Tab-separated table of C-alpha atoms in Angstrom:
chain	number	residue	atom	x	y	z
A	244	MET	CA	67.670	15.260	-17.330
A	245	THR	CA	64.422	16.044	-18.747
A	246	ARG	CA	60.885	14.677	-17.915
A	247	ALA	CA	58.576	14.612	-20.881
A	248	VAL	CA	54.793	14.406	-21.204
A	249	LEU	CA	53.974	12.489	-24.396
A	250	SER	CA	50.533	12.279	-25.993
A	251	ILE	CA	50.292	9.191	-28.095
A	252	GLY	CA	47.506	8.264	-30.536
A	253	SER	CA	46.665	5.938	-33.258
A	254	ASN	CA	43.601	5.352	-35.557
A	255	LEU	CA	44.911	3.182	-38.316
A	256	GLY	CA	46.004	-0.385	-38.319
A	257	ASP	CA	46.535	-2.161	-35.034
A	258	ARG	CA	45.919	0.900	-32.985
A	259	LEU	CA	46.797	-0.684	-29.545
A	260	ALA	CA	49.926	-2.218	-30.891
A	261	HIS	CA	51.102	1.179	-32.268
A	262	LEU	CA	50.612	2.678	-28.736
A	263	ARG	CA	52.336	-0.274	-27.141
A	264	SER	CA	55.363	0.228	-29.431
A	265	VAL	CA	55.979	3.672	-27.602
A	266	LEU	CA	56.222	1.972	-24.306
A	267	ASP	CA	58.354	-0.930	-25.729
A	268	ALA	CA	60.730	1.800	-27.133
A	269	LEU	CA	60.811	3.859	-23.897
A	270	GLY	CA	61.499	0.845	-21.679
A	271	GLU	CA	62.942	1.902	-18.194
A	272	ARG	CA	62.346	5.604	-19.016
A	273	VAL	CA	58.555	5.187	-18.546
A	274	VAL	CA	57.281	6.847	-15.269
A	275	ALA	CA	53.533	6.723	-15.713
A	276	VAL	CA	51.050	5.583	-18.335
A	277	SER	CA	47.494	6.614	-18.520
A	278	PRO	CA	44.453	4.467	-19.339
A	279	VAL	CA	43.645	4.074	-22.872
A	280	TYR	CA	40.851	6.380	-24.215
A	281	THR	CA	38.916	6.374	-27.422
A	282	THR	CA	38.300	9.773	-29.059
A	283	ALA	CA	36.647	11.176	-32.038
A	284	PRO	CA	39.093	12.528	-34.624
A	285	TRP	CA	39.970	16.284	-34.143
A	286	GLY	CA	40.321	18.736	-36.940
A	287	GLY	CA	37.299	17.974	-39.292
A	288	VAL	CA	38.842	15.254	-41.428
A	289	ASP	CA	36.456	12.095	-41.788
A	290	GLN	CA	38.355	9.221	-40.293
A	291	ASP	CA	37.975	6.449	-37.694
A	292	ASP	CA	38.173	7.136	-33.972
A	293	TYR	CA	41.564	7.288	-32.160
A	294	LEU	CA	43.059	5.350	-29.258
A	295	ASN	CA	44.827	7.993	-27.029
A	296	ALA	CA	46.907	7.817	-23.946
A	297	VAL	CA	49.528	9.821	-22.116
A	298	VAL	CA	53.015	8.668	-21.097
A	299	VAL	CA	55.287	10.450	-18.730
A	300	ALA	CA	58.951	9.552	-19.135
A	301	GLU	CA	62.452	10.677	-17.887
A	302	ASP	CA	65.873	10.262	-19.445
A	303	PRO	CA	69.086	11.873	-18.244
A	304	ALA	CA	70.421	12.015	-21.633
A	305	PHE	CA	67.516	13.512	-23.323
A	306	ASP	CA	66.771	17.170	-23.927
A	307	ASP	CA	63.523	18.525	-25.387
A	308	TYR	CA	64.775	18.138	-29.004
A	309	ALA	CA	65.808	14.452	-28.305
A	310	TRP	CA	62.216	13.683	-27.216
A	311	LEU	CA	61.065	15.255	-30.482
A	312	ARG	CA	63.309	13.192	-32.571
A	313	PHE	CA	62.460	9.997	-30.431
A	314	GLY	CA	58.677	10.541	-31.217
A	315	GLN	CA	59.298	11.231	-34.841
A	316	GLU	CA	61.467	8.026	-35.174
A	317	LEU	CA	58.722	5.997	-33.571
A	318	GLU	CA	56.201	7.516	-35.935
A	319	GLN	CA	58.294	6.541	-38.888
A	320	ALA	CA	58.772	3.044	-37.691
A	321	ALA	CA	54.975	2.771	-37.571
A	322	GLY	CA	54.726	3.922	-41.229
A	323	ARG	CA	53.219	7.380	-40.424
A	324	VAL	CA	52.386	9.418	-43.490
A	325	ARG	CA	51.991	13.126	-43.291
A	326	GLU	CA	49.687	13.858	-46.229
A	327	ILE	CA	46.712	15.747	-44.763
A	328	ARG	CA	46.793	17.941	-41.847
A	329	TRP	CA	44.882	16.382	-38.808
A	330	GLY	CA	44.559	13.253	-41.009
A	331	ALA	CA	44.587	9.603	-40.040
A	332	ARG	CA	47.633	8.246	-38.350
A	333	THR	CA	49.205	4.894	-37.634
A	334	LEU	CA	50.923	6.542	-34.634
A	335	ASP	CA	51.120	10.160	-33.456
A	336	VAL	CA	53.544	11.144	-30.715
A	337	ASP	CA	53.299	14.858	-29.381
A	338	VAL	CA	55.685	16.278	-26.931
A	339	VAL	CA	53.259	18.205	-24.646
A	340	GLN	CA	55.584	19.414	-22.070
A	341	CYS	CA	59.218	18.967	-21.020
A	342	THR	CA	60.656	19.931	-17.722
A	343	ASP	CA	64.298	20.245	-16.783
A	344	SER	CA	66.112	18.633	-13.948
A	345	SER	CA	64.781	21.495	-11.514
A	346	GLY	CA	61.178	20.574	-12.492
A	347	ALA	CA	60.712	23.941	-14.443
A	348	ALA	CA	58.863	23.730	-17.686
A	349	ILE	CA	60.990	24.291	-20.844
A	350	ALA	CA	59.264	27.003	-22.928
A	351	ARG	CA	60.123	27.386	-26.607
A	352	ASP	CA	58.099	29.563	-29.024
A	353	THR	CA	60.482	30.622	-31.589
A	354	ASP	CA	61.388	27.376	-33.375
A	355	PRO	CA	58.509	25.989	-35.388
A	356	ALA	CA	60.017	22.517	-35.315
A	357	LEU	CA	59.400	22.286	-31.618
A	358	ILE	CA	57.109	24.746	-29.698
A	359	LEU	CA	56.781	23.917	-25.951
A	360	PRO	CA	54.538	23.342	-24.223
A	361	HIS	CA	52.512	22.018	-26.960
A	362	PRO	CA	50.645	25.133	-28.326
A	363	GLN	CA	47.122	23.467	-28.400
A	364	ALA	CA	47.366	21.004	-25.346
A	365	HIS	CA	45.360	23.242	-23.143
A	366	ASN	CA	42.397	22.997	-25.685
A	367	ARG	CA	42.467	19.280	-26.047
A	368	ALA	CA	40.558	17.016	-23.739
A	369	PHE	CA	42.197	13.936	-25.234
A	370	VAL	CA	45.529	15.154	-23.949
A	371	LEU	CA	44.427	16.643	-20.594
A	372	ILE	CA	41.908	13.868	-19.367
A	373	PRO	CA	44.612	11.114	-19.692
A	374	TRP	CA	47.278	13.361	-18.231
A	375	LEU	CA	45.112	14.175	-15.272
A	376	ALA	CA	44.667	10.303	-14.819
A	377	VAL	CA	48.417	9.909	-14.107
A	378	GLU	CA	49.389	13.391	-12.672
A	379	PRO	CA	46.434	14.974	-10.960
A	380	ALA	CA	48.531	17.778	-9.675
A	381	ALA	CA	50.212	18.502	-13.012
A	382	GLN	CA	50.329	22.138	-14.352
A	383	LEU	CA	50.786	23.349	-17.899
A	384	LEU	CA	52.425	26.545	-18.884
A	385	VAL	CA	49.751	28.619	-20.705
A	386	ASP	CA	50.543	32.306	-21.777
A	387	GLY	CA	53.506	32.285	-19.346
A	388	VAL	CA	51.465	31.089	-16.318
A	389	ASP	CA	51.399	27.651	-14.742
A	390	ARG	CA	47.958	26.397	-14.683
A	391	PRO	CA	46.529	23.190	-13.206
A	392	ILE	CA	45.475	20.810	-15.854
A	393	ALA	CA	42.261	20.145	-14.009
A	394	GLU	CA	41.477	23.737	-14.143
A	395	LEU	CA	42.125	23.810	-17.880
A	396	LEU	CA	39.942	20.770	-18.417
A	397	ASP	CA	36.956	22.453	-16.417
A	398	GLY	CA	37.155	25.347	-18.935
A	399	LEU	CA	36.621	23.153	-22.117
A	400	ASP	CA	33.353	22.666	-23.665
A	401	ARG	CA	31.354	19.582	-22.277
A	402	THR	CA	31.151	18.109	-25.787
A	403	GLU	CA	34.860	18.074	-26.064
A	404	LYS	CA	35.173	16.205	-22.652
A	405	ASP	CA	32.354	13.851	-23.423
A	406	GLY	CA	34.121	12.746	-26.644
A	407	VAL	CA	36.975	11.230	-24.529
A	408	VAL	CA	35.893	7.709	-23.383
A	409	CYS	CA	38.014	5.458	-21.210
A	410	THR	CA	38.431	1.819	-22.357
A	411	ASP	CA	39.402	-1.301	-20.641
A	412	LEU	CA	42.499	-1.534	-22.825
A	413	VAL	CA	45.924	-1.580	-21.111
A	414	LEU	CA	49.179	-0.464	-22.509
A	415	GLY	CA	51.469	-2.143	-19.959
A	416	GLU	CA	52.279	-2.801	-16.392
A	417	GLU	CA	52.908	0.907	-15.780
A	418	SER	CA	49.336	1.757	-16.727
A	419	ALA	CA	47.472	3.916	-14.348
A	420	GLY	CA	44.658	1.148	-14.250
A	421	SER	CA	41.057	1.696	-15.344
A	422	CYS	CA	39.042	4.791	-15.206
């Protein structure tokens, strides 16, 4: 069994519906869902703001590559087009971290199709803030060392953190409530 932390985002079309489609597809595998946040786009491409959330899920039949395929299938179903790096997206599903049945983080750094944990997660407030909301004691493997996500978040620039604003939108019954 693996447990996955998925960062989901959308800034095209019915953004909330795109995020909800992830929960619908996960069904009973959902363990926790963060509140929904609005965030400025990352990467310097002019586009609308994102809605972002984090979903924690478990599946006894999934390995880390199955989580990747699952996310890609959801992106395709939402009409995601990959033309511009860091461009606008109907749906973005990133596998931030996977843990095995013992709770150990799965580390991969030799396969460009799947690098775990996500190589930039520790630098992105739009991942860390929602994740902290659902798993306050969570840790992320950074440079071979497990580090509390709260500590990683503290190390980010204030403007990065201020750009992640909690909304009153709710994805589902499993949502962690409001901020």
